[in-house]
Short mmCIF file of C-alpha atoms in Angstrom, two decimals:
data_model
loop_
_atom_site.label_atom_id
_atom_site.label_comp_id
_atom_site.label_asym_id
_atom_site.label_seq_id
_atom_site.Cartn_x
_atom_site.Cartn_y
_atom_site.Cartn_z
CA UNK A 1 0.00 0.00 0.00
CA UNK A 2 1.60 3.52 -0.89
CA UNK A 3 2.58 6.03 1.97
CA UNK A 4 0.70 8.64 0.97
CA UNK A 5 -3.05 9.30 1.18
CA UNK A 6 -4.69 11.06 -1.73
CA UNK A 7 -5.81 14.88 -0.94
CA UNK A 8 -9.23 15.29 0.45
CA UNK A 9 -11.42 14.13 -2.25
CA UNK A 10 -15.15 15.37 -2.70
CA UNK A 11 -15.89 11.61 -1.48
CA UNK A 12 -15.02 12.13 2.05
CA UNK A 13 -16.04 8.34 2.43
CA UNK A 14 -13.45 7.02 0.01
CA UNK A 15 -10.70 8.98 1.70
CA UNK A 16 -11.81 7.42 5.07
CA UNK A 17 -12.01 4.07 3.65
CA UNK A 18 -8.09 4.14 2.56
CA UNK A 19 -7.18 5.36 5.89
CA UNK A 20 -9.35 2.49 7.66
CA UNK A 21 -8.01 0.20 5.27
CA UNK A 22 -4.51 1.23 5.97
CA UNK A 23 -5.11 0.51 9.60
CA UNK A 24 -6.58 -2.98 9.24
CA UNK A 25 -2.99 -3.62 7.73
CA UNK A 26 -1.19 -2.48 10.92
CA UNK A 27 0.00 0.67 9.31
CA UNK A 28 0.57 4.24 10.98
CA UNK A 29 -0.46 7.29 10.09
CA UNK A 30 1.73 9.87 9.48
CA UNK A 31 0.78 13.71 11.21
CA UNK A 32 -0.49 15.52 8.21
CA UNK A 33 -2.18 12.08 6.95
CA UNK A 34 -4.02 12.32 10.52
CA UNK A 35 -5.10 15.53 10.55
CA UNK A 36 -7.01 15.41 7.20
CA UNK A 37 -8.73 11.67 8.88
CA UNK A 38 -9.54 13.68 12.33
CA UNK A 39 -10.22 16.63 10.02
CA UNK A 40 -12.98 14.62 8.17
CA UNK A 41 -14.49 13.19 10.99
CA UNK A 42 -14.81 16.74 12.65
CA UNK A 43 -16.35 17.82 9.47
CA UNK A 44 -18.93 15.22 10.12
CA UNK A 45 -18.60 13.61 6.76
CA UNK A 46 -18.07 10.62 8.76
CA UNK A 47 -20.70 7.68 10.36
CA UNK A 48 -20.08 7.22 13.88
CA UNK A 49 -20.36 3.42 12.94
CA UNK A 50 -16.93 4.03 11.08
CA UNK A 51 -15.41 6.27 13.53
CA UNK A 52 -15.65 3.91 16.50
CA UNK A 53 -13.94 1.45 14.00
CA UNK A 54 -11.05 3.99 13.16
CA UNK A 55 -10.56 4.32 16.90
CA UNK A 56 -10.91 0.60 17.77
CA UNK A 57 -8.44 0.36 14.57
CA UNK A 58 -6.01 2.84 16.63
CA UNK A 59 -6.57 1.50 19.93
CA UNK A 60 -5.84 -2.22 18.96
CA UNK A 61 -2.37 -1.43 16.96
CA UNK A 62 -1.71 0.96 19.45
CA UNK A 63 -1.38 5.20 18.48
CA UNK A 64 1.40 6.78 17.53
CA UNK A 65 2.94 10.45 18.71
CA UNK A 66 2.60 11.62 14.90
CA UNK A 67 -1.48 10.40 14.56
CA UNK A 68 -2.07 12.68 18.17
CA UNK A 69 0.03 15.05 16.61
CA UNK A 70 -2.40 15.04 13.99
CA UNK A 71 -5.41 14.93 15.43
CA UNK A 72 -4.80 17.81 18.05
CA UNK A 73 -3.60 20.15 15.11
CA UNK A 74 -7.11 19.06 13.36
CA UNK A 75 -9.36 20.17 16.32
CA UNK A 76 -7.09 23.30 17.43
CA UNK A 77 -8.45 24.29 13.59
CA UNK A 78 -11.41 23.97 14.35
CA UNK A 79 -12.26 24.93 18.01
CA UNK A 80 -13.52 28.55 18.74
CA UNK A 81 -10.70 30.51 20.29
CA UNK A 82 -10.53 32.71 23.82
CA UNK A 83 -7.38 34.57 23.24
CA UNK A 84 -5.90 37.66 24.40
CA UNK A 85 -5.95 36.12 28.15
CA UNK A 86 -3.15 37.18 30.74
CA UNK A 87 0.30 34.88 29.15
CA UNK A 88 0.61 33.65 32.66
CA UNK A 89 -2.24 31.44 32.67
CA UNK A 90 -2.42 27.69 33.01
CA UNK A 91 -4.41 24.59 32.64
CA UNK A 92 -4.68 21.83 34.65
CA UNK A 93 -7.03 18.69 32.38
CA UNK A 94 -6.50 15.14 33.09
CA UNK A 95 -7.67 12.86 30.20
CA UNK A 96 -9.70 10.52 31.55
CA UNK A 97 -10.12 7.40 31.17
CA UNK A 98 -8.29 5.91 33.94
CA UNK A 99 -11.63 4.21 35.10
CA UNK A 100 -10.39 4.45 39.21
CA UNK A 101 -14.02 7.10 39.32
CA UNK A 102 -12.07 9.39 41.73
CA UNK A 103 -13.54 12.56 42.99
CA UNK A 104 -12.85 15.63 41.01
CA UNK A 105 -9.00 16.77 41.37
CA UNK A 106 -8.11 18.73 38.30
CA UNK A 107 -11.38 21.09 38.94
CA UNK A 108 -10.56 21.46 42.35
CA UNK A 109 -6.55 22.26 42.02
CA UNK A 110 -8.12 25.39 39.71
CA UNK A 111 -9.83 26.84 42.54
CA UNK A 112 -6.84 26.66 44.70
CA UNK A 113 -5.14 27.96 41.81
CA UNK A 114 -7.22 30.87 41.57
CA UNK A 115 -7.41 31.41 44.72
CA UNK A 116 -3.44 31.66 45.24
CA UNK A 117 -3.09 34.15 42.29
CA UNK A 118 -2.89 32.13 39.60
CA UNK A 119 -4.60 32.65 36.14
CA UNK A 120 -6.80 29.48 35.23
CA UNK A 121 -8.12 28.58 32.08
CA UNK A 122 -9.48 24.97 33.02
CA UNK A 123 -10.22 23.11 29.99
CA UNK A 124 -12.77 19.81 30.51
CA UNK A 125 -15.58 17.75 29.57
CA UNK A 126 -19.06 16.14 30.74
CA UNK A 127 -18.14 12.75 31.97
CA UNK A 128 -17.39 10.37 28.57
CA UNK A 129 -15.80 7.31 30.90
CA UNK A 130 -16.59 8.32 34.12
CA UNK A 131 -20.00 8.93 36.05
CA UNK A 132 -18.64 13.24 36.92
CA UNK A 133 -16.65 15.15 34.43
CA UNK A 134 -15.55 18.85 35.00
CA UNK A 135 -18.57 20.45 33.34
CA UNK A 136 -20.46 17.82 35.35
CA UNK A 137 -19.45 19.16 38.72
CA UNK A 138 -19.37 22.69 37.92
CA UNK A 139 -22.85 22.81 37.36
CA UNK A 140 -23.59 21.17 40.17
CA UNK A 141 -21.58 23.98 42.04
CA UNK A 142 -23.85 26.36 39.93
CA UNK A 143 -20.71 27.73 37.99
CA UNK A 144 -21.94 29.02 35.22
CA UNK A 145 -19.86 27.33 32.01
CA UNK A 146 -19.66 30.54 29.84
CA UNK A 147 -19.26 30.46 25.69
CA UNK A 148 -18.90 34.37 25.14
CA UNK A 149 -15.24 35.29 24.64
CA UNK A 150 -15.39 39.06 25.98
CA UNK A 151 -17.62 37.86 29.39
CA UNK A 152 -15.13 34.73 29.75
CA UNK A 153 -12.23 37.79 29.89
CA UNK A 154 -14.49 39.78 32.30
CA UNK A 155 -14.79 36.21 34.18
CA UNK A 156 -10.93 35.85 33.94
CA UNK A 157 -10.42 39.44 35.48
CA UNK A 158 -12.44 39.60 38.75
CA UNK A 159 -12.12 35.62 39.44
CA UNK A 160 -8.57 34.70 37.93
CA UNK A 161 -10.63 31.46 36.55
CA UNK A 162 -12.58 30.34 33.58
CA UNK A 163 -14.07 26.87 33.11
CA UNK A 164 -13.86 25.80 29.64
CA UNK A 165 -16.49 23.62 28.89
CA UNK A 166 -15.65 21.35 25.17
CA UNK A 167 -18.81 21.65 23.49
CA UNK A 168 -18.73 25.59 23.77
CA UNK A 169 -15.66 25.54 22.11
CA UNK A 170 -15.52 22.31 19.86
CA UNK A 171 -18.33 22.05 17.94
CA UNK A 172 -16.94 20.08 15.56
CA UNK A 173 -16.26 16.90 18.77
CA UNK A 174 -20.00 16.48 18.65
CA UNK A 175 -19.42 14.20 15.49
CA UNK A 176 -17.63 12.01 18.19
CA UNK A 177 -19.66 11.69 20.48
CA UNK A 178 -21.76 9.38 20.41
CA UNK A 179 -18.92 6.92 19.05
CA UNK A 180 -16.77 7.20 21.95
CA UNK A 181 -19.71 7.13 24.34
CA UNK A 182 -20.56 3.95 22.73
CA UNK A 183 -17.03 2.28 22.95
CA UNK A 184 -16.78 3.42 26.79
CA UNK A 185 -13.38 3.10 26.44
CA UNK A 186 -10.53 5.04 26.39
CA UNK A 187 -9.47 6.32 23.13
CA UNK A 188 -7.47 8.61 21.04
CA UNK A 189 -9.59 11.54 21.95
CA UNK A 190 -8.79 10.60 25.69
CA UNK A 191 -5.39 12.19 24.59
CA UNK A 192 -6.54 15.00 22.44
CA UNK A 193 -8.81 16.79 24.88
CA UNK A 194 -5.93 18.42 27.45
CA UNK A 195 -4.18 19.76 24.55
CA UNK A 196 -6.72 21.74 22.58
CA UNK A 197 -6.92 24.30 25.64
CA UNK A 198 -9.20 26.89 23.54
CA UNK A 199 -7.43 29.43 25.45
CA UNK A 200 -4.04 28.90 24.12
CA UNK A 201 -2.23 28.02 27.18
CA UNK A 202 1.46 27.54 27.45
CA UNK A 203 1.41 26.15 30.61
CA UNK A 204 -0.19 22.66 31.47
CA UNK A 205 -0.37 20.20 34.39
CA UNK A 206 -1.92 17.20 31.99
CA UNK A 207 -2.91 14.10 33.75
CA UNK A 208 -2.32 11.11 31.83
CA UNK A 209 -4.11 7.73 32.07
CA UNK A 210 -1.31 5.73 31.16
CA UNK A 211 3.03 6.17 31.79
CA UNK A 212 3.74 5.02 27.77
CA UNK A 213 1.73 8.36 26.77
CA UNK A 214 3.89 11.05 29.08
CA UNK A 215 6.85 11.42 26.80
CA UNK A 216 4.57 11.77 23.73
CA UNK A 217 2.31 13.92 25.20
CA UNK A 218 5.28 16.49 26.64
CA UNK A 219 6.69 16.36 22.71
CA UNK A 220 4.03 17.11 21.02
CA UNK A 221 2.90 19.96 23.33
CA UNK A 222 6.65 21.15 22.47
CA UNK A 223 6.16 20.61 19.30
CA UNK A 224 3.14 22.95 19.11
CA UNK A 225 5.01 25.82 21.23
CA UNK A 226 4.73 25.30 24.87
CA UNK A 227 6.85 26.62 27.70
CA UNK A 228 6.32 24.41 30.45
CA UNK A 229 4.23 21.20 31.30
CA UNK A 230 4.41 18.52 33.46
CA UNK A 231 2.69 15.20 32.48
CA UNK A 232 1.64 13.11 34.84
CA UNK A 233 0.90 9.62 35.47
CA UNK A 234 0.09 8.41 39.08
CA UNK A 235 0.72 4.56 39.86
CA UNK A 236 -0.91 2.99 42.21
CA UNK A 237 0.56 0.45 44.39
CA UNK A 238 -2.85 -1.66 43.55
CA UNK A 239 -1.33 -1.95 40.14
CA UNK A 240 -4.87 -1.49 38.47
CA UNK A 241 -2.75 0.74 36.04
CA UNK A 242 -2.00 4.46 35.79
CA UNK A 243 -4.60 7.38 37.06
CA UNK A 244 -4.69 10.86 35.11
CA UNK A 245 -3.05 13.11 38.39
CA UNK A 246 -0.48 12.81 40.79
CA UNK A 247 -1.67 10.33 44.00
CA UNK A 248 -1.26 9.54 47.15
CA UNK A 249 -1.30 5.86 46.55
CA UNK A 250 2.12 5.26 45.61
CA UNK A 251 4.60 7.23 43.12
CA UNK A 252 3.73 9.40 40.46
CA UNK A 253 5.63 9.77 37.05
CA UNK A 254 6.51 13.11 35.76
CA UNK A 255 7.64 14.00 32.35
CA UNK A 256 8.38 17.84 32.52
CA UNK A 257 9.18 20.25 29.69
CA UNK A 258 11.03 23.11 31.15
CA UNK A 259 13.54 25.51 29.01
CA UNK A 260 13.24 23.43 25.97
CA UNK A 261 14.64 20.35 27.83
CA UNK A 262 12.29 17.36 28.91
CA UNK A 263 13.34 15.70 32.64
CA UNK A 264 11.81 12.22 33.81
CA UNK A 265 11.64 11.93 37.56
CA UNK A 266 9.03 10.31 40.02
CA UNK A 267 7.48 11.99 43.13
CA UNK A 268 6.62 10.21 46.08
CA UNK A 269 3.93 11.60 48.40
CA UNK A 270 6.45 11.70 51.29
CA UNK A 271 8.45 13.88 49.16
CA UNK A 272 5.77 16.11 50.08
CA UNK A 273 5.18 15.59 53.77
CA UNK A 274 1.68 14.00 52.99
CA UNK A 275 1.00 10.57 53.82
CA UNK A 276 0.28 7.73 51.90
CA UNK A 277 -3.58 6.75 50.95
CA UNK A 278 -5.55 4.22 48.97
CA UNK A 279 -7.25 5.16 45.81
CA UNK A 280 -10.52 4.31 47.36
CA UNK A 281 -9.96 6.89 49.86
CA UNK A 282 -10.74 9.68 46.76
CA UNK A 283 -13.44 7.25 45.30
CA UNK A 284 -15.87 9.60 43.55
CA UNK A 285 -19.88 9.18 42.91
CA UNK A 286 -22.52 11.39 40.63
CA UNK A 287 -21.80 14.99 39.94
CA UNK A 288 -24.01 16.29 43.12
CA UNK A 289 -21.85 13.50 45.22
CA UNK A 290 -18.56 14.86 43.67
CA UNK A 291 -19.78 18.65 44.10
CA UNK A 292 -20.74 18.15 47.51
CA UNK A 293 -17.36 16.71 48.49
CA UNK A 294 -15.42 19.44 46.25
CA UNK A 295 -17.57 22.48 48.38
CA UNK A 296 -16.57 20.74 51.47
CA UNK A 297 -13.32 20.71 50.62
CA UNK A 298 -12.70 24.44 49.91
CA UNK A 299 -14.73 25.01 53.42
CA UNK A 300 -11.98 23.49 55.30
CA UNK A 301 -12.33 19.63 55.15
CA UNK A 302 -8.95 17.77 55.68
CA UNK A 303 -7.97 14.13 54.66
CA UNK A 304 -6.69 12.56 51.24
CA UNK A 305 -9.14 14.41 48.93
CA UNK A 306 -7.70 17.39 50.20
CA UNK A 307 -3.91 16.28 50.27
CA UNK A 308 -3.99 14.91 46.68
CA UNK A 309 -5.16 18.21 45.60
CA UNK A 310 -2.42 19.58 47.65
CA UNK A 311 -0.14 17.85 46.11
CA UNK A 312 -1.48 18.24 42.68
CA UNK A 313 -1.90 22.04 43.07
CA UNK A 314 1.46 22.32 44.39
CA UNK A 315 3.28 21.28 41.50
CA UNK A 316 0.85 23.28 38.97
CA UNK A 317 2.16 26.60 40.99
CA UNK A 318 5.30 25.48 39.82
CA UNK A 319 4.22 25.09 36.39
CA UNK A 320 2.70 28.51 36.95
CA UNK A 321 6.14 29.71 37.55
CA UNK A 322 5.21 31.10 41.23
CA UNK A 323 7.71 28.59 42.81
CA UNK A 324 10.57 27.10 41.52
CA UNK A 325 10.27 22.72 42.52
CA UNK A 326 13.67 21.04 40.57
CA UNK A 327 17.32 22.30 40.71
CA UNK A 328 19.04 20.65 37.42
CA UNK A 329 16.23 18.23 36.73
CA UNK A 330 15.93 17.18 40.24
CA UNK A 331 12.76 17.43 42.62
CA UNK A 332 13.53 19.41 45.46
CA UNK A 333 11.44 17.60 48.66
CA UNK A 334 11.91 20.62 50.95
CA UNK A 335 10.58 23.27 47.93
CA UNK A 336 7.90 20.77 47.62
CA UNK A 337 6.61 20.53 50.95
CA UNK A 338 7.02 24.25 50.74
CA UNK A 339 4.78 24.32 48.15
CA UNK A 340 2.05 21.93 50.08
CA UNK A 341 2.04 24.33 52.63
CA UNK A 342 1.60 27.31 50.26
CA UNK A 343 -1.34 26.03 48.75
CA UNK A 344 -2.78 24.84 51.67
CA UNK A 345 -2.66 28.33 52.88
CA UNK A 346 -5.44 29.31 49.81
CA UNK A 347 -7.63 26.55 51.30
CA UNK A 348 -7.62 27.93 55.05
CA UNK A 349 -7.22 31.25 54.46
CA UNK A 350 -10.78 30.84 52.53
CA UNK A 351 -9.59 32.36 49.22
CA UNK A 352 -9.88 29.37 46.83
CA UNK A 353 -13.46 29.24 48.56
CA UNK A 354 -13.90 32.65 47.69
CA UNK A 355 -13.06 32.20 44.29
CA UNK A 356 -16.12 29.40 43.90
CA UNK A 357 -18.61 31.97 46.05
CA UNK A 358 -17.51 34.87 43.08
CA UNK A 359 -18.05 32.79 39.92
CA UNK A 360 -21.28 31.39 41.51
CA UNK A 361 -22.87 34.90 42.31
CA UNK A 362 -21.79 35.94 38.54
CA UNK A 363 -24.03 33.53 37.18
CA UNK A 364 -26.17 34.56 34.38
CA UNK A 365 -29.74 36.23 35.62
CA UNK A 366 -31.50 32.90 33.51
CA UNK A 367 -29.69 30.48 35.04
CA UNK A 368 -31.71 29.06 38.66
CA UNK A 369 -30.23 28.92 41.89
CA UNK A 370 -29.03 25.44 42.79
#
C-alpha cells in the first residue's frame, strides 16, 4: 500500500475508507495524513459506525505520537478561540479514562489555583468514561460554564478562573460523540482533549491515564510551542494501572518540559510531607456526590481528597512559575513541601473558597439557583 493518502477528495467516504483500510494492515499514520482523517471526521462527513472502527483500529495497533500530533492540530483548527488572556495562565485537564471514578482533582486544584493568584483557564468535559466530568461538577456547584469570549475575559479578570467547557468551544467533537460514548473506552480523543486548551495556554499540568503516553504527550505539546508542562501519570501500588493526576497511593511519574529540555523523575507523596492513601480513599460518585465533596473541601475539610489536591496544586504553581520545585532536573522535597504548605494556605485562608462563592454569584440572571 503507498505512503501517501490522496488529498481530500469530494468523497469524504473514500478517503476514510483508505485510511481504515490502511489501519486494518497495521499501518501508521503519518501527522499531516491524521489531521485530514480527524479533520474529516470533525467535518462530520463521517458515520459514527466508522469512527468507533477507526478508533478501535487505533486502539488495537496501538497510536502513535505523529497520529495525536495530527489529530490535536485538526481540532485546534477547528475549536472557537478565547485569546488575548493574561500569558501567565495555566491549565490543569487530566484525560480521563483511567476508570479508578475518583472525585474531582483537576477542577478542584483550579480553585486553589485561583485562589493563590494564579490565572486558570481549566479546559474539561461532561463525563465520557466516568459517572462526573468537570462540566459535570461545575454545574452542580452552579458555575456558570460561559461560551462568550469578551464575558469569559471579564470572568478571567475579577475571578482569575474560567471553566472551559468542550462543546462551547468544539463544535466540531460532537461528530464524536456518540462513538466514543458507545465504545466506553478510552481512546485517542482521551489524549486529544488536554491539549486543545481553547485558550491557548502555554502552561499545562496534563494528567495522563497511562506512563507510555507522558513522553509523547510532553513532545508534542513542544512541538506545538509550549513553555512548560508537566505530564503526569500516578501509579498505584494496587497496580490497576495508571490514574490521570499525581496520587497519594504510591509514586507518580513526571515527564516535565522546562527551558526546551524534557526531565523524567518520580514523586513520592512523602516527598511532600503528605502521607500515603488508597485510591478508594478519593473514590468519587454522581456529579451532586462529587460537588458536595469538592464544596466541602474548599470550606476546610482535611484528609486525602484534600492532600492529593495539595499535592497536585502544588506542582501546577510550579508550572505557573510562582515557585521554583527542581534544581538541574531534580525534585527538590523541601521546595515541595514548601509548596504543600503554600497552597494549603489558599484553602484555610478561605480564598480558593472565595473564588467558587464569586463565579457562583456571577451567574447569568436565567440560570436558577441550585
Amino acid at each position: 500500500m503507498s505512503d501517501a493518502l490522496p488529498d481530500v477528495p469530494a468523497d469524504s467516504h473514500a478517503l476514510f475508507t483508505s485510511v481504515l483500510e490502511r489501519l486494518v494492515g497495521r499501518e501508521s499514520l503519518s501527522a499531516a495524513q491524521a489531521e485530514i482523517a480527524f479533520g474529516v471526521i470533525m467535518d462530520g462527513a463521517v458515520s459514527s459506525e466508522r469512527i468507533a472502527a477507526f478508533l478501535m483500529a487505533l486502539r488495537v495497533r496501538g497510536e502513535t505520537p505523529d497520529e495525536l500530533l495530527g489529530a490535536v492540530t485538526a481540532l485546534r483548527q477547528r475549536m472557537n478561540a478565547v485569546p488575548d488572556l493574561p500569558p501567565d495562565t495555566v491549565d490543569v485537564c487530566g484525560t480521563g479514562g483511567d476508570n479508578y471514578g475518583t472525585l474531582n482533582v483537576s477542577t478542584a486544584v483550579a480553585f486553589v489555583l485561583a485562589g493563590a493568584g494564579v490565572h486558570v483557564a481549566k479546559h474539561g468535559n461532561r463525563a465520557v468514561s466516568s459517572l462526573s466530568g468537570a462540566s459535570d461538577v461545575l454545574g452542580a456547584l452552579g458555575v456558570p460554564l460561559l461560551a462568550d469570549t469578551p464575558a469569559l475575559r471579564r470572568q478571567m479578570q475579577a475571578h482569575r478562573a474560567i471553566f472551559l467547557a468542550a462543546p462551547n468551544h468544539h463544535p466540531a467533537m460532537r461528530h464524536a460523540a456518540q462513538a466514543r460514548k458507545a465504545l466506553g473506552l478510552p481512546t485517542l480523543f482521551n489524549l486529544v482533549g488536554p491539549l486543545v486548551n481553547p485558550a491557548g495556554v502555554r502552561r499545562q499540568l496534563v494528567g495522563v491515564f497511562s506512563p507510555s503516553w507522558l513522553r509523547p504527550v510532553v513532545d508534542v505539546l513542544s512541538r506545538l510551542g509550549s513553555e512548560r508542562v508537566w505530564a503526569v501519570c500516578g501509579l498505584p501500588s494496587s497496580g490497576h494501572g495508571g490514574i490521570d493526576e499525581m496520587t497519594l497511593a504510591g509514586p507518580t511519574q513526571v515527564e516535565a518540559l522546562e527551558d526546551g529540555r524534557v526531565h523524567s523523575f518520580a514523586v513520592e507523596p512523602e516527598m511532600a510531607g503528605l502521607a500515603y492513601a488508597p485510591v478508594s480513599a478519593i473514590q468519587g460518585g454522581n456529579a451532586q456526590q462529587n460537588a458536595q465533596a469538592l464544596y466541602e473541601l474548599l470550606r476546610g475539610a482535611h484528609g486525602a481528597y484534600r492532600d492529593t489536591v495539595l499535592l497536585n496544586a502544588a506542582c501546577a504553581l510550579h508550572v505557573a512559575g510562582r515557585i521554583n520545585l527542581l534544581h538541574q532536573g531534580r525534585l527538590d522535597p523541601n521546595a515541595l513541601k514548601n509548596g504543600v504548605a503554600d497552597v494549603a494556605s489558599t484553602l484555610d485562608n478561605g480564598a480558593a473558597l472565595a473564588v467558587l462563592e464569586g463565579l457562583r454569584a456571577a451567574r447569568p440572571a436565567d440560570q436558577p439557583e441550585r
